[in-house]
Amino acid sequence: MMEPDRVLRPLYEAAPAIEQLETYASPAALQDALRGTWHAVDRTLRLLLRHDPGADDSLRLSALSETMTLDDVITALRRRDIITLYLAGRIHEFGQALARSQTTGVLAADADRALAVVQALETEIGAAARAGSGFERPDAATRPAERAEPDEHLAVPEASTGARRGLPRRTAVIAGAAVVVIAAATAAVLIAARQSEMEKGIAAFRMGSAGQAEQHFRVAAERDAGNVNARLYLGRILRTQDRHDEAARVLQDAVRIAPRDAAVRRELGQLFLALGRPTSAVEQFRVAVELDAEEPLGWVGLVTALRRADDPSADEWLRRAPASAQAMFRDSPR
C-alpha cells in the first residue's frame, strides 16, 4: 500500500512554482514557473509508477531512471488505468506548450494548461486513495515513529525584518484548472465533507487562501505530533509571508521529528536564503542532496546558495547535478 502524500510530495515541494503560475509578473517568471511545475509533474508520475504495487518489478525499478521516458511512464500508468485518458491528454498538451514556449515564447494559456494538470493529478490520486485502489494514508497511531537522532549541524534561523516582495495576482479565473473528469469531480463532491485537515489545507493553499490553509495545517499538526507535511506547509506559508521567526520554530520542530527528511531540509535552506544567510542555506541544501540526490530542487537550491555565497565550487556542483536540475538553470543562470 502507498501513501498518496508521498507520491504527491514533488507537487507540494513545487508549491512556489505552481503559485507563480497565477502570480507571475513577467514572461520570464511564467517560463520559470512552467519549468518548475513540469519537473514536479514528471517526478510525481514516476513516483506513482514506482509505488504501484500491481506494476511489474521491471517497470517499478525503471520508473525513476533517465532511460525511461515520461511517455513510457504515462503509457504504463494508462495500461493499468492508474491515470485517466483525460489526464494523459492534459499532460501531453502541457508538454507541447512548454516545448513551444522555449522557442516562440510563453502564452497566458500555458499557465492554465499547467494548472489543469496539477489539479487533475491531485484529484485522481486522491480519489484513488479514497477508493482503496492501492493507496492509503498512514494512521498516526500505527505509523512507526521515526527516530529523531540529534543533528548538531542544525541551525535555527534568527528572526528577520524586511519589506515583503509581493507579485500582482492574475485577475482572470482559471477555469481550465478546475476541469476534471466527471467521475472524479463527482467523487470529490461526495467526499468533501469527509476531507481531512491536511486535504482542506492543501485545497486552500492551492486556491491562494493562505490564512485558511494555515489554520488547517495547524490543526493537522496539533492532532498528529508526527505530521511532517503539515509543518512543511506551515513553514512555507510563514516564510513567504516574511514571518521568519515563526517559520524557524515550525521547521526546527519538523527537523527534530524527521531529521532525514530532504524536503524539510530544502525548505529550511529556502528560509536561510530569504534571510540573506546563504552559507547556512548551503549546509541545509547539501544535506538535502545527500538524502535525495534524485530530486533536482535540492541541487538547484544548493547551487543557488553557493552562488549567493560567492563560493567558487558552485559551477562544479552544477556540473555534477542531474540533467533535470541543470535544465532549470539553462535559461535562468542566476
C-alpha positions as a Python dict, from the first residue, in 0.01 Angstrom:
ca = {
    (1, 'M'): (0, 0, 0),
    (2, 'M'): (116, 351, -77),
    (3, 'E'): (64, 686, 92),
    (4, 'P'): (-66, 943, -162),
    (5, 'D'): (116, 1225, 18),
    (6, 'R'): (445, 1056, -71),
    (7, 'V'): (353, 1038, -439),
    (8, 'L'): (231, 1399, -440),
    (9, 'R'): (532, 1529, -249),
    (10, 'P'): (700, 1677, -562),
    (11, 'L'): (390, 1890, -621),
    (12, 'Y'): (389, 2001, -257),
    (13, 'E'): (753, 2100, -283),
    (14, 'A'): (695, 2285, -609),
    (15, 'A'): (424, 2500, -450),
    (16, 'P'): (619, 2825, -514),
    (17, 'A'): (641, 2747, -886),
    (18, 'I'): (276, 2642, -904),
    (19, 'E'): (167, 2955, -720),
    (20, 'Q'): (372, 3163, -962),
    (21, 'L'): (158, 3029, -1246),
    (22, 'E'): (-107, 3267, -1111),
    (23, 'T'): (109, 3547, -976),
    (24, 'Y'): (376, 3585, -1243),
    (25, 'A'): (474, 3941, -1325),
    (26, 'S'): (673, 3879, -1645),
    (27, 'P'): (710, 3624, -1926),
    (28, 'A'): (1040, 3511, -1773),
    (29, 'A'): (869, 3443, -1440),
    (30, 'L'): (598, 3241, -1614),
    (31, 'Q'): (864, 3043, -1803),
    (32, 'D'): (1036, 2958, -1473),
    (33, 'A'): (702, 2856, -1321),
    (34, 'L'): (622, 2630, -1615),
    (35, 'R'): (959, 2455, -1594),
    (36, 'G'): (936, 2407, -1218),
    (37, 'T'): (583, 2270, -1243),
    (38, 'W'): (676, 2036, -1530),
    (39, 'H'): (962, 1885, -1331),
    (40, 'A'): (727, 1830, -1036),
    (41, 'V'): (466, 1665, -1259),
    (42, 'D'): (732, 1441, -1414),
    (43, 'R'): (857, 1336, -1069),
    (44, 'T'): (503, 1273, -940),
    (45, 'L'): (414, 1045, -1231),
    (46, 'R'): (737, 848, -1189),
    (47, 'L'): (673, 803, -817),
    (48, 'L'): (318, 694, -897),
    (49, 'L'): (453, 414, -1116),
    (50, 'R'): (737, 333, -876),
    (51, 'H'): (492, 274, -592),
    (52, 'D'): (220, 98, -792),
    (53, 'P'): (204, -244, -621),
    (54, 'G'): (48, -404, -928),
    (55, 'A'): (314, -296, -1178),
    (56, 'D'): (588, -529, -1296),
    (57, 'D'): (912, -509, -1100),
    (58, 'S'): (1099, -405, -1413),
    (59, 'L'): (869, -105, -1459),
    (60, 'R'): (888, -4, -1095),
    (61, 'L'): (1267, -25, -1092),
    (62, 'S'): (1296, 178, -1413),
    (63, 'A'): (1042, 446, -1320),
    (64, 'L'): (1297, 690, -1177),
    (65, 'S'): (1564, 613, -1434),
    (66, 'E'): (1652, 856, -1712),
    (67, 'T'): (1642, 560, -1951),
    (68, 'M'): (1263, 552, -1916),
    (69, 'T'): (1095, 844, -2089),
    (70, 'L'): (795, 1022, -1945),
    (71, 'D'): (587, 895, -2238),
    (72, 'D'): (679, 541, -2134),
    (73, 'V'): (573, 617, -1777),
    (74, 'I'): (238, 757, -1891),
    (75, 'T'): (180, 457, -2119),
    (76, 'A'): (247, 217, -1831),
    (77, 'L'): (13, 408, -1600),
    (78, 'R'): (-261, 417, -1864),
    (79, 'R'): (-238, 43, -1931),
    (80, 'R'): (-314, -20, -1565),
    (81, 'D'): (-582, 253, -1553),
    (82, 'I'): (-387, 436, -1284),
    (83, 'I'): (-447, 768, -1461),
    (84, 'T'): (-730, 865, -1692),
    (85, 'L'): (-712, 943, -2062),
    (86, 'Y'): (-815, 1297, -1968),
    (87, 'L'): (-507, 1345, -1750),
    (88, 'A'): (-276, 1185, -2007),
    (89, 'G'): (-409, 1427, -2267),
    (90, 'R'): (-363, 1730, -2043),
    (91, 'I'): (-4, 1627, -1969),
    (92, 'H'): (63, 1596, -2341),
    (93, 'E'): (-78, 1945, -2402),
    (94, 'F'): (133, 2087, -2118),
    (95, 'G'): (448, 1926, -2260),
    (96, 'Q'): (379, 2066, -2606),
    (97, 'A'): (315, 2412, -2463),
    (98, 'L'): (640, 2403, -2266),
    (99, 'A'): (841, 2295, -2572),
    (100, 'R'): (681, 2564, -2787),
    (101, 'S'): (733, 2833, -2522),
    (102, 'Q'): (1109, 2778, -2530),
    (103, 'T'): (1125, 2880, -2895),
    (104, 'T'): (835, 3119, -2959),
    (105, 'G'): (766, 3249, -2608),
    (106, 'V'): (508, 3183, -2339),
    (107, 'L'): (133, 3244, -2354),
    (108, 'A'): (-106, 3315, -2068),
    (109, 'A'): (-292, 2997, -2163),
    (110, 'D'): (21, 2796, -2085),
    (111, 'A'): (-32, 2863, -1715),
    (112, 'D'): (-388, 2731, -1746),
    (113, 'R'): (-263, 2410, -1903),
    (114, 'A'): (-10, 2357, -1626),
    (115, 'L'): (-265, 2425, -1352),
    (116, 'A'): (-511, 2184, -1512),
    (117, 'V'): (-252, 1906, -1491),
    (118, 'V'): (-175, 1981, -1125),
    (119, 'Q'): (-544, 1987, -1036),
    (120, 'A'): (-618, 1663, -1220),
    (121, 'L'): (-319, 1484, -1067),
    (122, 'E'): (-423, 1577, -714),
    (123, 'T'): (-785, 1485, -782),
    (124, 'E'): (-717, 1148, -941),
    (125, 'I'): (-455, 1035, -692),
    (126, 'G'): (-675, 1148, -404),
    (127, 'A'): (-980, 973, -550),
    (128, 'A'): (-778, 654, -597),
    (129, 'A'): (-667, 666, -235),
    (130, 'R'): (-1020, 712, -107),
    (131, 'A'): (-1145, 432, -331),
    (132, 'G'): (-888, 200, -178),
    (133, 'S'): (-710, 122, -503),
    (134, 'G'): (-363, 67, -372),
    (135, 'F'): (-316, 390, -181),
    (136, 'E'): (-367, 476, 181),
    (137, 'R'): (-272, 745, 428),
    (138, 'P'): (-77, 640, 736),
    (139, 'D'): (-265, 634, 1065),
    (140, 'A'): (-91, 832, 1337),
    (141, 'A'): (-150, 551, 1587),
    (142, 'T'): (0, 277, 1369),
    (143, 'R'): (275, 461, 1177),
    (144, 'P'): (616, 364, 1318),
    (145, 'A'): (783, 651, 1495),
    (146, 'E'): (1087, 791, 1319),
    (147, 'R'): (1393, 800, 1540),
    (148, 'A'): (1493, 1164, 1577),
    (149, 'E'): (1867, 1148, 1611),
    (150, 'P'): (2029, 1470, 1730),
    (151, 'D'): (2164, 1682, 1448),
    (152, 'E'): (2442, 1902, 1572),
    (153, 'H'): (2458, 2090, 1242),
    (154, 'L'): (2101, 2215, 1263),
    (155, 'A'): (2096, 2591, 1295),
    (156, 'V'): (1773, 2776, 1368),
    (157, 'P'): (1732, 3098, 1164),
    (158, 'E'): (1702, 3417, 1359),
    (159, 'A'): (1406, 3648, 1317),
    (160, 'S'): (1444, 3898, 1037),
    (161, 'T'): (1257, 4202, 920),
    (162, 'G'): (1232, 4339, 572),
    (163, 'A'): (992, 4458, 306),
    (164, 'R'): (777, 4183, 163),
    (165, 'R'): (803, 4147, -210),
    (166, 'G'): (462, 4061, -347),
    (167, 'L'): (361, 3986, -703),
    (168, 'P'): (30, 4104, -851),
    (169, 'R'): (-223, 3822, -875),
    (170, 'R'): (-378, 3746, -1209),
    (171, 'T'): (-737, 3859, -1210),
    (172, 'A'): (-873, 3604, -1453),
    (173, 'V'): (-1035, 3297, -1302),
    (174, 'I'): (-853, 2989, -1426),
    (175, 'A'): (-1150, 2785, -1539),
    (176, 'G'): (-940, 2523, -1707),
    (177, 'A'): (-759, 2435, -1383),
    (178, 'A'): (-1088, 2336, -1223),
    (179, 'V'): (-1184, 2097, -1501),
    (180, 'V'): (-1156, 1731, -1408),
    (181, 'V'): (-1309, 1412, -1533),
    (182, 'I'): (-1676, 1382, -1441),
    (183, 'A'): (-1632, 1074, -1227),
    (184, 'A'): (-1351, 1227, -1025),
    (185, 'A'): (-1539, 1554, -981),
    (186, 'T'): (-1849, 1371, -860),
    (187, 'A'): (-1643, 1171, -614),
    (188, 'A'): (-1478, 1489, -487),
    (189, 'V'): (-1817, 1645, -414),
    (190, 'L'): (-1943, 1336, -231),
    (191, 'I'): (-1641, 1308, -5),
    (192, 'A'): (-1580, 1681, 52),
    (193, 'A'): (-1741, 1669, 395),
    (194, 'R'): (-1501, 1392, 499),
    (195, 'Q'): (-1182, 1566, 395),
    (196, 'S'): (-901, 1563, 646),
    (197, 'E'): (-748, 1883, 779),
    (198, 'M'): (-447, 1818, 555),
    (199, 'E'): (-669, 1787, 247),
    (200, 'K'): (-857, 2104, 338),
    (201, 'G'): (-530, 2284, 396),
    (202, 'I'): (-387, 2174, 62),
    (203, 'A'): (-704, 2279, -119),
    (204, 'A'): (-696, 2622, 46),
    (205, 'F'): (-326, 2656, -32),
    (206, 'R'): (-387, 2581, -400),
    (207, 'M'): (-666, 2843, -407),
    (208, 'G'): (-431, 3104, -263),
    (209, 'S'): (-614, 3123, 71),
    (210, 'A'): (-303, 3122, 287),
    (211, 'G'): (-491, 3218, 605),
    (212, 'Q'): (-735, 2928, 581),
    (213, 'A'): (-458, 2691, 478),
    (214, 'E'): (-252, 2792, 781),
    (215, 'Q'): (-542, 2717, 1016),
    (216, 'H'): (-599, 2371, 870),
    (217, 'F'): (-231, 2282, 879),
    (218, 'R'): (-201, 2398, 1239),
    (219, 'V'): (-493, 2175, 1339),
    (220, 'A'): (-338, 1884, 1148),
    (221, 'A'): (-7, 1937, 1324),
    (222, 'E'): (-172, 1960, 1666),
    (223, 'R'): (-368, 1639, 1609),
    (224, 'D'): (-67, 1445, 1483),
    (225, 'A'): (265, 1518, 1651),
    (226, 'G'): (444, 1331, 1374),
    (227, 'N'): (283, 1508, 1077),
    (228, 'V'): (588, 1648, 900),
    (229, 'N'): (395, 1754, 587),
    (230, 'A'): (170, 1987, 787),
    (231, 'R'): (476, 2156, 936),
    (232, 'L'): (642, 2173, 596),
    (233, 'Y'): (343, 2359, 453),
    (234, 'L'): (324, 2585, 757),
    (235, 'G'): (690, 2672, 728),
    (236, 'R'): (650, 2758, 361),
    (237, 'I'): (345, 2978, 424),
    (238, 'L'): (514, 3161, 710),
    (239, 'R'): (833, 3210, 509),
    (240, 'T'): (652, 3359, 210),
    (241, 'Q'): (473, 3595, 448),
    (242, 'D'): (808, 3706, 594),
    (243, 'R'): (712, 3562, 934),
    (244, 'H'): (1061, 3424, 959),
    (245, 'D'): (1081, 3368, 1333),
    (246, 'E'): (760, 3162, 1329),
    (247, 'A'): (878, 2969, 1024),
    (248, 'A'): (1205, 2892, 1201),
    (249, 'R'): (1026, 2743, 1501),
    (250, 'V'): (798, 2529, 1283),
    (251, 'L'): (1084, 2400, 1069),
    (252, 'Q'): (1303, 2334, 1371),
    (253, 'D'): (1022, 2117, 1504),
    (254, 'A'): (995, 1940, 1168),
    (255, 'V'): (1370, 1865, 1160),
    (256, 'R'): (1359, 1723, 1510),
    (257, 'I'): (1073, 1494, 1409),
    (258, 'A'): (1230, 1385, 1080),
    (259, 'P'): (1598, 1481, 1065),
    (260, 'R'): (1643, 1283, 743),
    (261, 'D'): (1353, 1438, 552),
    (262, 'A'): (1509, 1604, 247),
    (263, 'A'): (1204, 1824, 180),
    (264, 'V'): (1226, 1979, 526),
    (265, 'R'): (1596, 2048, 472),
    (266, 'R'): (1520, 2216, 140),
    (267, 'E'): (1257, 2438, 297),
    (268, 'L'): (1494, 2532, 577),
    (269, 'G'): (1751, 2619, 311),
    (270, 'Q'): (1497, 2844, 140),
    (271, 'L'): (1434, 3018, 471),
    (272, 'F'): (1804, 3088, 517),
    (273, 'L'): (1817, 3229, 164),
    (274, 'A'): (1522, 3456, 245),
    (275, 'L'): (1714, 3576, 549),
    (276, 'G'): (2021, 3656, 342),
    (277, 'R'): (2228, 3379, 501),
    (278, 'P'): (2345, 3174, 202),
    (279, 'T'): (2626, 2996, 389),
    (280, 'S'): (2375, 2845, 631),
    (281, 'A'): (2148, 2762, 337),
    (282, 'V'): (2434, 2573, 169),
    (283, 'E'): (2460, 2341, 469),
    (284, 'Q'): (2090, 2254, 457),
    (285, 'F'): (2076, 2203, 80),
    (286, 'R'): (2390, 1988, 92),
    (287, 'V'): (2221, 1761, 346),
    (288, 'A'): (1908, 1753, 125),
    (289, 'V'): (2113, 1643, -177),
    (290, 'E'): (2281, 1370, 27),
    (291, 'L'): (1941, 1243, 140),
    (292, 'D'): (1771, 1261, -201),
    (293, 'A'): (2016, 1300, -486),
    (294, 'E'): (1748, 1233, -750),
    (295, 'E'): (1540, 1539, -659),
    (296, 'P'): (1650, 1836, -876),
    (297, 'L'): (1517, 2100, -636),
    (298, 'G'): (1786, 2015, -382),
    (299, 'W'): (2061, 2068, -639),
    (300, 'V'): (1901, 2391, -760),
    (301, 'G'): (1888, 2523, -404),
    (302, 'L'): (2248, 2419, -335),
    (303, 'V'): (2389, 2583, -648),
    (304, 'T'): (2183, 2897, -587),
    (305, 'A'): (2305, 2923, -227),
    (306, 'L'): (2668, 2865, -329),
    (307, 'R'): (2646, 3137, -589),
    (308, 'R'): (2495, 3382, -343),
    (309, 'A'): (2775, 3297, -102),
    (310, 'D'): (3029, 3364, -381),
    (311, 'D'): (3154, 3009, -343),
    (312, 'P'): (3362, 2907, -647),
    (313, 'S'): (3251, 2544, -613),
    (314, 'A'): (2902, 2635, -741),
    (315, 'D'): (2987, 2554, -1104),
    (316, 'E'): (3135, 2218, -1008),
    (317, 'W'): (2820, 2124, -815),
    (318, 'L'): (2610, 2229, -1115),
    (319, 'R'): (2815, 2001, -1343),
    (320, 'R'): (2750, 1713, -1102),
    (321, 'A'): (2377, 1785, -1083),
    (322, 'P'): (2124, 1571, -1272),
    (323, 'A'): (2014, 1691, -1615),
    (324, 'S'): (1674, 1799, -1483),
    (325, 'A'): (1840, 2038, -1235),
    (326, 'Q'): (2081, 2173, -1498),
    (327, 'A'): (1783, 2245, -1725),
    (328, 'M'): (1636, 2477, -1462),
    (329, 'F'): (1947, 2695, -1484),
    (330, 'R'): (1976, 2690, -1862),
    (331, 'D'): (1763, 2999, -1919),
    (332, 'S'): (1791, 3142, -1568),
    (333, 'P'): (2161, 3121, -1481),
    (334, 'R'): (2117, 3326, -1167),
}
